[in-house]
Amino acid sequence: MKIISAPLALKEYLKNSKKRVGFVPTMGALHEGHISLIKQAREQNELVVVSIFVNPTQFLKGEDLDSYPKKDEADKKICELSGVDILFFPHAKDIYGEDEVSLVAPNIRGFVLEGSSRPSHFNGVLTVVMKLLNIVQPTNAYFGKKDAQQLNLISLMVKQLFMSVNIVGVDTVRESDGLAMSSRNTYLSLQEREDSLKISSSLYEATKMIRNSILDVKIIKNRMREILRPLEVEYVEILSREFEYLWHVEVGNTVILVEAKVGKTRLLDNVWL
Ligand code: PAF
């Protein structure tokens, strides 16, 4: 596995490769969820590039930028064992300059849900993803469905800016007890880890109700909120896969999203139906 940190060196290297490139952008602290993105990229491409970059512009003041889990050596090993060809490990100074051109997330879809409590978050995500995609110029780029709104906005960016990369959404990987894998799960105490299971339980309950033909969004959301009551819930939403509001679940075109704070840790989860 080659490790490259200079953006232009990577761009030059890939320009001559003429191969089908699969790209997995990450912020490191890799877990099974990332490994499943890499695995899918490995299966569908000739060359796999993974980036590890804790992007400062997507963190708001007071968030966990400085304490974000860092596991560089373990991450390198995981990439090597997962068959990654190139690990891109840039420094912030090589990605950002002083007087920056940056993207602004769309007015509505970028500032609801996650974007409502973290208003500049998606500007930072879209800007860095645009930069990374321009450096790597992959055939396919892989993102987890757990960050459903991020995936939706990146797909929208690619479509509206007429970019040629294919965006692939990959299913969420869960711990055996149902908790969705996330680098931030390491922040949870034993009690918080236990409490966090209310999030996946509320989603399972919603799925069960839908299987029993209860499709009224208000009824399902109320039941989910009952399960989530002990947590500090930021949102529970049932939307179409294009993130439009629904009165009734449309099986095949629905995503159910939860964001809740467990202690100080914000956890996201969702199911796609
Ligand atoms: O999902 C993430 O890890 C990040 O938001 C991403 C896409 C790597 C951009 O920094």
PDB file of C-alpha atoms and ligand atoms in Angstrom:
ATOM      1  CA  MET A   1       0.000   0.000   0.000  1.00  0.00           C
ATOM      2  CA  LYS A   2       1.258   3.434  -0.980  1.00  0.00           C
ATOM      3  CA  ILE A   3       0.813   6.331   1.453  1.00  0.00           C
ATOM      4  CA  ILE A   4       0.623   9.770  -0.141  1.00  0.00           C
ATOM      5  CA  SER A   5       0.053  13.063   1.637  1.00  0.00           C
ATOM      6  CA  ALA A   6       0.550  15.707  -1.075  1.00  0.00           C
ATOM      7  CA  PRO A   7      -2.685  16.303  -3.046  1.00  0.00           C
ATOM      8  CA  LEU A   8      -0.920  17.140  -6.303  1.00  0.00           C
ATOM      9  CA  ALA A   9       1.372  14.097  -6.044  1.00  0.00           C
ATOM     10  CA  LEU A  10      -1.700  11.873  -5.671  1.00  0.00           C
ATOM     11  CA  LYS A  11      -3.464  13.599  -8.545  1.00  0.00           C
ATOM     12  CA  GLU A  12      -0.443  13.128 -10.795  1.00  0.00           C
ATOM     13  CA  TYR A  13      -0.037   9.466  -9.770  1.00  0.00           C
ATOM     14  CA  LEU A  14      -3.696   8.658 -10.486  1.00  0.00           C
ATOM     15  CA  LYS A  15      -3.743  10.565 -13.768  1.00  0.00           C
ATOM     16  CA  ASN A  16      -1.399   8.037 -15.314  1.00  0.00           C
ATOM     17  CA  SER A  17      -3.065   4.937 -13.866  1.00  0.00           C
ATOM     18  CA  LYS A  18      -6.025   4.740 -16.328  1.00  0.00           C
ATOM     19  CA  LYS A  19      -7.753   2.351 -13.921  1.00  0.00           C
ATOM     20  CA  ARG A  20     -11.256   2.169 -12.520  1.00  0.00           C
ATOM     21  CA  VAL A  21     -10.797   3.931  -9.166  1.00  0.00           C
ATOM     22  CA  GLY A  22     -12.954   3.391  -6.085  1.00  0.00           C
ATOM     23  CA  PHE A  23     -12.642   6.076  -3.398  1.00  0.00           C
ATOM     24  CA  VAL A  24     -13.569   5.908   0.292  1.00  0.00           C
ATOM     25  CA  PRO A  25     -13.241   9.266   2.094  1.00  0.00           C
ATOM     26  CA  THR A  26     -12.996   8.942   5.902  1.00  0.00           C
ATOM     27  CA  MET A  27     -11.965  10.881   8.984  1.00  0.00           C
ATOM     28  CA  GLY A  28     -10.056   7.876  10.366  1.00  0.00           C
ATOM     29  CA  ALA A  29     -10.693   5.888  13.570  1.00  0.00           C
ATOM     30  CA  LEU A  30     -11.756   3.166  11.177  1.00  0.00           C
ATOM     31  CA  HIS A  31     -14.268   0.497  12.232  1.00  0.00           C
ATOM     32  CA  GLU A  32     -16.310  -2.286  10.609  1.00  0.00           C
ATOM     33  CA  GLY A  33     -18.528   0.296   8.897  1.00  0.00           C
ATOM     34  CA  HIS A  34     -15.526   1.740   7.051  1.00  0.00           C
ATOM     35  CA  ILE A  35     -14.235  -1.744   6.293  1.00  0.00           C
ATOM     36  CA  SER A  36     -17.505  -2.566   4.563  1.00  0.00           C
ATOM     37  CA  LEU A  37     -17.151   0.587   2.393  1.00  0.00           C
ATOM     38  CA  ILE A  38     -13.612  -0.454   1.492  1.00  0.00           C
ATOM     39  CA  LYS A  39     -14.737  -4.019   0.762  1.00  0.00           C
ATOM     40  CA  GLN A  40     -17.392  -2.817  -1.661  1.00  0.00           C
ATOM     41  CA  ALA A  41     -14.891  -0.460  -3.311  1.00  0.00           C
ATOM     42  CA  ARG A  42     -12.441  -3.380  -3.613  1.00  0.00           C
ATOM     43  CA  GLU A  43     -15.062  -5.563  -5.311  1.00  0.00           C
ATOM     44  CA  GLN A  44     -16.132  -2.934  -7.830  1.00  0.00           C
ATOM     45  CA  ASN A  45     -12.865  -1.233  -8.845  1.00  0.00           C
ATOM     46  CA  GLU A  46      -9.325  -1.952  -9.984  1.00  0.00           C
ATOM     47  CA  LEU A  47      -7.705   0.567  -7.652  1.00  0.00           C
ATOM     48  CA  VAL A  48      -8.901   1.551  -4.172  1.00  0.00           C
ATOM     49  CA  VAL A  49      -8.037   4.887  -2.572  1.00  0.00           C
ATOM     50  CA  VAL A  50      -8.934   5.708   1.038  1.00  0.00           C
ATOM     51  CA  SER A  51      -8.454   9.179   2.500  1.00  0.00           C
ATOM     52  CA  ILE A  52      -8.047   9.958   6.185  1.00  0.00           C
ATOM     53  CA  PHE A  53      -8.589  13.616   6.925  1.00  0.00           C
ATOM     54  CA  VAL A  54     -10.309  15.089   9.978  1.00  0.00           C
ATOM     55  CA  ASN A  55     -11.877  17.996   8.166  1.00  0.00           C
ATOM     56  CA  PRO A  56     -11.860  21.090  10.397  1.00  0.00           C
ATOM     57  CA  THR A  57     -14.475  23.024   8.426  1.00  0.00           C
ATOM     58  CA  GLN A  58     -17.288  20.580   9.178  1.00  0.00           C
ATOM     59  CA  PHE A  59     -16.920  20.982  12.949  1.00  0.00           C
ATOM     60  CA  LEU A  60     -18.619  23.903  14.674  1.00  0.00           C
ATOM     61  CA  LYS A  61     -16.934  25.879  17.453  1.00  0.00           C
ATOM     62  CA  GLY A  62     -17.088  23.870  20.690  1.00  0.00           C
ATOM     63  CA  GLU A  63     -17.502  20.526  18.907  1.00  0.00           C
ATOM     64  CA  ASP A  64     -15.071  17.608  19.182  1.00  0.00           C
ATOM     65  CA  LEU A  65     -12.508  18.566  16.499  1.00  0.00           C
ATOM     66  CA  ASP A  66      -9.584  18.477  18.952  1.00  0.00           C
ATOM     67  CA  SER A  67     -10.678  15.301  20.695  1.00  0.00           C
ATOM     68  CA  TYR A  68     -11.875  13.424  17.586  1.00  0.00           C
ATOM     69  CA  PRO A  69     -10.498   9.857  17.936  1.00  0.00           C
ATOM     70  CA  LYS A  70      -7.141   9.447  16.207  1.00  0.00           C
ATOM     71  CA  LYS A  71      -5.789   5.966  15.475  1.00  0.00           C
ATOM     72  CA  ASP A  72      -3.327   6.512  12.652  1.00  0.00           C
ATOM     73  CA  GLU A  73      -1.238   3.361  13.076  1.00  0.00           C
ATOM     74  CA  ALA A  74      -4.258   1.066  13.545  1.00  0.00           C
ATOM     75  CA  ASP A  75      -5.960   2.740  10.560  1.00  0.00           C
ATOM     76  CA  LYS A  76      -2.943   2.098   8.328  1.00  0.00           C
ATOM     77  CA  LYS A  77      -2.956  -1.588   9.320  1.00  0.00           C
ATOM     78  CA  ILE A  78      -6.701  -1.878   8.651  1.00  0.00           C
ATOM     79  CA  CYS A  79      -6.271  -0.306   5.209  1.00  0.00           C
ATOM     80  CA  GLU A  80      -3.380  -2.601   4.376  1.00  0.00           C
ATOM     81  CA  LEU A  81      -5.289  -5.716   5.482  1.00  0.00           C
ATOM     82  CA  SER A  82      -8.397  -4.594   3.576  1.00  0.00           C
ATOM     83  CA  GLY A  83      -6.519  -4.404   0.279  1.00  0.00           C
ATOM     84  CA  VAL A  84      -6.342  -0.610  -0.078  1.00  0.00           C
ATOM     85  CA  ASP A  85      -3.904   0.453  -2.813  1.00  0.00           C
ATOM     86  CA  ILE A  86      -3.413   4.077  -1.819  1.00  0.00           C
ATOM     87  CA  LEU A  87      -3.914   5.771   1.520  1.00  0.00           C
ATOM     88  CA  PHE A  88      -4.244   9.541   1.145  1.00  0.00           C
ATOM     89  CA  PHE A  89      -3.263  11.249   4.386  1.00  0.00           C
ATOM     90  CA  PRO A  90      -3.184  14.986   3.704  1.00  0.00           C
ATOM     91  CA  HIS A  91      -2.309  17.814   6.111  1.00  0.00           C
ATOM     92  CA  ALA A  92      -4.898  20.557   6.646  1.00  0.00           C
ATOM     93  CA  LYS A  93      -2.523  23.169   5.196  1.00  0.00           C
ATOM     94  CA  ASP A  94      -2.429  21.258   1.897  1.00  0.00           C
ATOM     95  CA  ILE A  95      -6.209  21.075   1.650  1.00  0.00           C
ATOM     96  CA  TYR A  96      -7.094  24.607   2.773  1.00  0.00           C
ATOM     97  CA  GLY A  97      -5.539  27.943   1.905  1.00  0.00           C
ATOM     98  CA  GLU A  98      -5.993  31.352   3.491  1.00  0.00           C
ATOM     99  CA  ASP A  99      -8.670  32.965   1.371  1.00  0.00           C
ATOM    100  CA  GLU A 100     -10.864  30.006   0.598  1.00  0.00           C
ATOM    101  CA  VAL A 101     -13.406  29.360  -2.115  1.00  0.00           C
ATOM    102  CA  SER A 102     -16.028  27.169  -0.466  1.00  0.00           C
ATOM    103  CA  LEU A 103     -19.373  25.570  -1.173  1.00  0.00           C
ATOM    104  CA  VAL A 104     -22.647  26.458   0.495  1.00  0.00           C
ATOM    105  CA  ALA A 105     -25.135  23.682   1.182  1.00  0.00           C
ATOM    106  CA  PRO A 106     -28.578  24.091  -0.419  1.00  0.00           C
ATOM    107  CA  ASN A 107     -30.908  26.477   1.441  1.00  0.00           C
ATOM    108  CA  ILE A 108     -33.496  23.975   2.556  1.00  0.00           C
ATOM    109  CA  ARG A 109     -32.032  20.486   2.516  1.00  0.00           C
ATOM    110  CA  GLY A 110     -28.700  21.652   3.960  1.00  0.00           C
ATOM    111  CA  PHE A 111     -30.148  23.446   6.967  1.00  0.00           C
ATOM    112  CA  VAL A 112     -32.727  21.032   8.352  1.00  0.00           C
ATOM    113  CA  LEU A 113     -32.138  18.012  10.644  1.00  0.00           C
ATOM    114  CA  GLU A 114     -28.341  17.854  11.160  1.00  0.00           C
ATOM    115  CA  GLY A 115     -27.971  21.208   9.454  1.00  0.00           C
ATOM    116  CA  SER A 116     -30.418  22.841  11.837  1.00  0.00           C
ATOM    117  CA  SER A 117     -28.346  22.234  14.971  1.00  0.00           C
ATOM    118  CA  ARG A 118     -25.025  22.385  13.069  1.00  0.00           C
ATOM    119  CA  PRO A 119     -25.634  25.205  10.555  1.00  0.00           C
ATOM    120  CA  SER A 120     -22.235  25.327   8.815  1.00  0.00           C
ATOM    121  CA  HIS A 121     -21.606  21.572   9.006  1.00  0.00           C
ATOM    122  CA  PHE A 122     -22.699  20.635   5.488  1.00  0.00           C
ATOM    123  CA  ASN A 123     -20.888  23.613   3.926  1.00  0.00           C
ATOM    124  CA  GLY A 124     -17.710  22.054   5.334  1.00  0.00           C
ATOM    125  CA  VAL A 125     -18.642  18.523   4.270  1.00  0.00           C
ATOM    126  CA  LEU A 126     -19.504  19.503   0.692  1.00  0.00           C
ATOM    127  CA  THR A 127     -16.405  21.668   0.336  1.00  0.00           C
ATOM    128  CA  VAL A 128     -14.019  18.968   1.484  1.00  0.00           C
ATOM    129  CA  VAL A 129     -15.749  16.194  -0.471  1.00  0.00           C
ATOM    130  CA  MET A 130     -15.594  18.353  -3.608  1.00  0.00           C
ATOM    131  CA  LYS A 131     -11.860  18.915  -3.050  1.00  0.00           C
ATOM    132  CA  LEU A 132     -11.204  15.223  -2.374  1.00  0.00           C
ATOM    133  CA  LEU A 133     -13.199  14.126  -5.427  1.00  0.00           C
ATOM    134  CA  ASN A 134     -11.296  16.608  -7.584  1.00  0.00           C
ATOM    135  CA  ILE A 135      -7.978  15.275  -6.333  1.00  0.00           C
ATOM    136  CA  VAL A 136      -8.801  11.574  -6.713  1.00  0.00           C
ATOM    137  CA  GLN A 137     -11.241  11.807  -9.666  1.00  0.00           C
ATOM    138  CA  PRO A 138     -12.661   8.368  -8.889  1.00  0.00           C
ATOM    139  CA  THR A 139     -15.075   6.314 -10.946  1.00  0.00           C
ATOM    140  CA  ASN A 140     -17.044   5.439  -7.789  1.00  0.00           C
ATOM    141  CA  ALA A 141     -17.084   7.075  -4.332  1.00  0.00           C
ATOM    142  CA  TYR A 142     -18.499   5.254  -1.300  1.00  0.00           C
ATOM    143  CA  PHE A 143     -20.405   6.796   1.621  1.00  0.00           C
ATOM    144  CA  GLY A 144     -22.280   5.177   4.517  1.00  0.00           C
ATOM    145  CA  LYS A 145     -26.074   5.294   4.564  1.00  0.00           C
ATOM    146  CA  LYS A 146     -25.839   5.990   8.304  1.00  0.00           C
ATOM    147  CA  ASP A 147     -25.085   9.610   7.393  1.00  0.00           C
ATOM    148  CA  ALA A 148     -28.185   9.696   5.223  1.00  0.00           C
ATOM    149  CA  GLN A 149     -28.436  13.470   4.921  1.00  0.00           C
ATOM    150  CA  GLN A 150     -24.746  13.741   4.036  1.00  0.00           C
ATOM    151  CA  LEU A 151     -25.217  11.071   1.367  1.00  0.00           C
ATOM    152  CA  ASN A 152     -28.276  12.864   0.004  1.00  0.00           C
ATOM    153  CA  LEU A 153     -26.476  16.237  -0.182  1.00  0.00           C
ATOM    154  CA  ILE A 154     -23.349  14.778  -1.780  1.00  0.00           C
ATOM    155  CA  SER A 155     -25.504  13.042  -4.417  1.00  0.00           C
ATOM    156  CA  LEU A 156     -27.293  16.347  -5.018  1.00  0.00           C
ATOM    157  CA  MET A 157     -23.979  18.213  -5.347  1.00  0.00           C
ATOM    158  CA  VAL A 158     -22.683  15.688  -7.872  1.00  0.00           C
ATOM    159  CA  LYS A 159     -25.889  15.964  -9.902  1.00  0.00           C
ATOM    160  CA  GLN A 160     -26.254  19.754  -9.773  1.00  0.00           C
ATOM    161  CA  LEU A 161     -22.580  20.477 -10.457  1.00  0.00           C
ATOM    162  CA  PHE A 162     -22.536  17.954 -13.340  1.00  0.00           C
ATOM    163  CA  MET A 163     -19.736  15.916 -11.819  1.00  0.00           C
ATOM    164  CA  SER A 164     -19.035  12.530 -13.367  1.00  0.00           C
ATOM    165  CA  VAL A 165     -18.358  10.397 -10.269  1.00  0.00           C
ATOM    166  CA  ASN A 166     -20.853   7.679  -9.301  1.00  0.00           C
ATOM    167  CA  ILE A 167     -21.917   8.000  -5.631  1.00  0.00           C
ATOM    168  CA  VAL A 168     -22.558   4.668  -3.907  1.00  0.00           C
ATOM    169  CA  GLY A 169     -24.461   4.427  -0.586  1.00  0.00           C
ATOM    170  CA  VAL A 170     -23.433   1.496   1.596  1.00  0.00           C
ATOM    171  CA  ASP A 171     -25.598  -0.152   4.290  1.00  0.00           C
ATOM    172  CA  THR A 172     -24.987   0.620   7.948  1.00  0.00           C
ATOM    173  CA  VAL A 173     -23.009  -1.935   9.943  1.00  0.00           C
ATOM    174  CA  ARG A 174     -24.246  -2.590  13.497  1.00  0.00           C
ATOM    175  CA  GLU A 175     -22.824  -4.033  16.695  1.00  0.00           C
ATOM    176  CA  SER A 176     -24.436  -7.368  17.624  1.00  0.00           C
ATOM    177  CA  ASP A 177     -26.857  -5.545  19.966  1.00  0.00           C
ATOM    178  CA  GLY A 178     -28.028  -3.144  17.247  1.00  0.00           C
ATOM    179  CA  LEU A 179     -25.966   0.016  17.874  1.00  0.00           C
ATOM    180  CA  ALA A 180     -24.894   1.541  14.552  1.00  0.00           C
ATOM    181  CA  MET A 181     -21.099   1.625  14.237  1.00  0.00           C
ATOM    182  CA  SER A 182     -19.583   5.083  14.596  1.00  0.00           C
ATOM    183  CA  SER A 183     -16.147   6.431  15.481  1.00  0.00           C
ATOM    184  CA  ARG A 184     -17.892   8.479  18.186  1.00  0.00           C
ATOM    185  CA  ASN A 185     -19.198   5.352  20.002  1.00  0.00           C
ATOM    186  CA  THR A 186     -15.835   5.278  21.801  1.00  0.00           C
ATOM    187  CA  TYR A 187     -16.969   8.371  23.758  1.00  0.00           C
ATOM    188  CA  LEU A 188     -19.778   6.418  25.479  1.00  0.00           C
ATOM    189  CA  SER A 189     -19.518   5.266  29.102  1.00  0.00           C
ATOM    190  CA  LEU A 190     -20.907   1.803  29.946  1.00  0.00           C
ATOM    191  CA  GLN A 191     -24.227   3.301  31.063  1.00  0.00           C
ATOM    192  CA  GLU A 192     -24.424   5.554  27.978  1.00  0.00           C
ATOM    193  CA  ARG A 193     -23.627   2.578  25.754  1.00  0.00           C
ATOM    194  CA  GLU A 194     -26.626   0.797  27.294  1.00  0.00           C
ATOM    195  CA  ASP A 195     -28.861   3.900  26.931  1.00  0.00           C
ATOM    196  CA  SER A 196     -27.819   4.376  23.307  1.00  0.00           C
ATOM    197  CA  LEU A 197     -29.643   1.147  22.362  1.00  0.00           C
ATOM    198  CA  LYS A 198     -32.926   3.056  22.639  1.00  0.00           C
ATOM    199  CA  ILE A 199     -32.053   4.608  19.275  1.00  0.00           C
ATOM    200  CA  SER A 200     -31.894   1.354  17.299  1.00  0.00           C
ATOM    201  CA  SER A 201     -34.828  -0.032  19.354  1.00  0.00           C
ATOM    202  CA  SER A 202     -36.995   2.900  18.260  1.00  0.00           C
ATOM    203  CA  LEU A 203     -36.092   2.205  14.634  1.00  0.00           C
ATOM    204  CA  TYR A 204     -36.833  -1.523  14.990  1.00  0.00           C
ATOM    205  CA  GLU A 205     -40.193  -0.674  16.558  1.00  0.00           C
ATOM    206  CA  ALA A 206     -40.995   1.671  13.645  1.00  0.00           C
ATOM    207  CA  THR A 207     -40.079  -1.075  11.179  1.00  0.00           C
ATOM    208  CA  LYS A 208     -42.295  -3.536  13.046  1.00  0.00           C
ATOM    209  CA  MET A 209     -45.243  -1.119  12.981  1.00  0.00           C
ATOM    210  CA  ILE A 210     -44.804  -0.620   9.246  1.00  0.00           C
ATOM    211  CA  ARG A 211     -44.693  -4.383   8.716  1.00  0.00           C
ATOM    212  CA  ASN A 212     -48.015  -4.481  10.576  1.00  0.00           C
ATOM    213  CA  SER A 213     -49.398  -1.932   8.090  1.00  0.00           C
ATOM    214  CA  ILE A 214     -49.290   1.082  10.426  1.00  0.00           C
ATOM    215  CA  LEU A 215     -48.135   3.690   7.941  1.00  0.00           C
ATOM    216  CA  ASP A 216     -49.259   6.958   9.565  1.00  0.00           C
ATOM    217  CA  VAL A 217     -46.080   8.991  10.107  1.00  0.00           C
ATOM    218  CA  LYS A 218     -47.451  10.831  13.168  1.00  0.00           C
ATOM    219  CA  ILE A 219     -48.409   7.614  14.979  1.00  0.00           C
ATOM    220  CA  ILE A 220     -45.035   5.998  14.273  1.00  0.00           C
ATOM    221  CA  LYS A 221     -43.086   9.097  15.346  1.00  0.00           C
ATOM    222  CA  ASN A 222     -45.047   9.328  18.613  1.00  0.00           C
ATOM    223  CA  ARG A 223     -44.272   5.698  19.442  1.00  0.00           C
ATOM    224  CA  MET A 224     -40.593   6.221  18.610  1.00  0.00           C
ATOM    225  CA  ARG A 225     -40.461   9.288  20.867  1.00  0.00           C
ATOM    226  CA  GLU A 226     -41.899   7.223  23.744  1.00  0.00           C
ATOM    227  CA  ILE A 227     -39.038   4.740  23.396  1.00  0.00           C
ATOM    228  CA  LEU A 228     -36.488   7.521  23.064  1.00  0.00           C
ATOM    229  CA  ARG A 229     -37.895   9.553  25.998  1.00  0.00           C
ATOM    230  CA  PRO A 230     -34.939   9.113  28.399  1.00  0.00           C
ATOM    231  CA  LEU A 231     -32.567  10.566  25.775  1.00  0.00           C
ATOM    232  CA  GLU A 232     -32.171  14.156  24.595  1.00  0.00           C
ATOM    233  CA  VAL A 233     -33.758  13.742  21.166  1.00  0.00           C
ATOM    234  CA  GLU A 234     -32.854  16.337  18.515  1.00  0.00           C
ATOM    235  CA  TYR A 235     -35.081  14.921  15.797  1.00  0.00           C
ATOM    236  CA  VAL A 236     -37.153  11.944  14.738  1.00  0.00           C
ATOM    237  CA  GLU A 237     -38.197  12.204  11.097  1.00  0.00           C
ATOM    238  CA  ILE A 238     -39.824  10.000   8.503  1.00  0.00           C
ATOM    239  CA  LEU A 239     -39.042  11.296   5.037  1.00  0.00           C
ATOM    240  CA  SER A 240     -38.940  10.175   1.433  1.00  0.00           C
ATOM    241  CA  ARG A 241     -35.535   9.094   0.160  1.00  0.00           C
ATOM    242  CA  GLU A 242     -35.324  12.520  -1.482  1.00  0.00           C
ATOM    243  CA  PHE A 243     -35.837  14.033   1.983  1.00  0.00           C
ATOM    244  CA  GLU A 244     -39.376  15.282   1.372  1.00  0.00           C
ATOM    245  CA  TYR A 245     -41.941  15.216   4.194  1.00  0.00           C
ATOM    246  CA  LEU A 246     -44.450  12.354   4.106  1.00  0.00           C
ATOM    247  CA  TRP A 247     -47.844  11.846   5.799  1.00  0.00           C
ATOM    248  CA  HIS A 248     -47.723   8.112   5.183  1.00  0.00           C
ATOM    249  CA  VAL A 249     -44.781   5.759   4.860  1.00  0.00           C
ATOM    250  CA  GLU A 250     -44.140   4.755   1.243  1.00  0.00           C
ATOM    251  CA  VAL A 251     -42.440   1.387   1.397  1.00  0.00           C
ATOM    252  CA  GLY A 252     -39.480   1.491  -1.021  1.00  0.00           C
ATOM    253  CA  ASN A 253     -39.184   5.283  -0.712  1.00  0.00           C
ATOM    254  CA  THR A 254     -38.791   6.080   2.976  1.00  0.00           C
ATOM    255  CA  VAL A 255     -36.001   6.834   5.389  1.00  0.00           C
ATOM    256  CA  ILE A 256     -36.592   7.055   9.158  1.00  0.00           C
ATOM    257  CA  LEU A 257     -34.005   9.179  10.929  1.00  0.00           C
ATOM    258  CA  VAL A 258     -33.128   9.720  14.566  1.00  0.00           C
ATOM    259  CA  GLU A 259     -30.568  12.003  16.135  1.00  0.00           C
ATOM    260  CA  ALA A 260     -30.206  11.932  19.920  1.00  0.00           C
ATOM    261  CA  LYS A 261     -27.668  12.985  22.489  1.00  0.00           C
ATOM    262  CA  VAL A 262     -26.464  10.318  24.887  1.00  0.00           C
ATOM    263  CA  GLY A 263     -24.516  12.123  27.602  1.00  0.00           C
ATOM    264  CA  LYS A 264     -22.467  14.570  25.537  1.00  0.00           C
ATOM    265  CA  THR A 265     -22.334  12.371  22.431  1.00  0.00           C
ATOM    266  CA  ARG A 266     -24.609  13.026  19.462  1.00  0.00           C
ATOM    267  CA  LEU A 267     -25.591   9.776  17.773  1.00  0.00           C
ATOM    268  CA  LEU A 268     -27.300   9.372  14.407  1.00  0.00           C
ATOM    269  CA  ASP A 269     -29.101   6.372  13.078  1.00  0.00           C
ATOM    270  CA  ASN A 270     -31.669   5.562  10.416  1.00  0.00           C
ATOM    271  CA  VAL A 271     -33.365   2.810   8.475  1.00  0.00           C
ATOM    272  CA  TRP A 272     -34.175   2.800   4.777  1.00  0.00           C
ATOM    273  CA  LEU A 273     -37.490   1.172   3.889  1.00  0.00           C
TER     274      LEU A 273
HETATM  275  O1  PAF B   1     -18.494  10.913   6.796  1.00  0.00           O
HETATM  276  C1  PAF B   1     -17.337  11.350   7.036  1.00  0.00           C
HETATM  277  O2  PAF B   1     -16.488  10.669   7.606  1.00  0.00           O
HETATM  278  C2  PAF B   1     -16.989  12.758   6.614  1.00  0.00           C
HETATM  279  O3  PAF B   1     -18.078  13.608   6.734  1.00  0.00           O
HETATM  280  C3  PAF B   1     -16.374  12.834   5.202  1.00  0.00           C
HETATM  281  C4  PAF B   1     -17.364  12.388   4.146  1.00  0.00           C
HETATM  282  C5  PAF B   1     -15.128  11.969   5.137  1.00  0.00           C
HETATM  283  C6  PAF B   1     -15.987  14.281   4.893  1.00  0.00           C
HETATM  284  O4  PAF B   1     -15.065  14.780   5.801  1.00  0.00           O
END
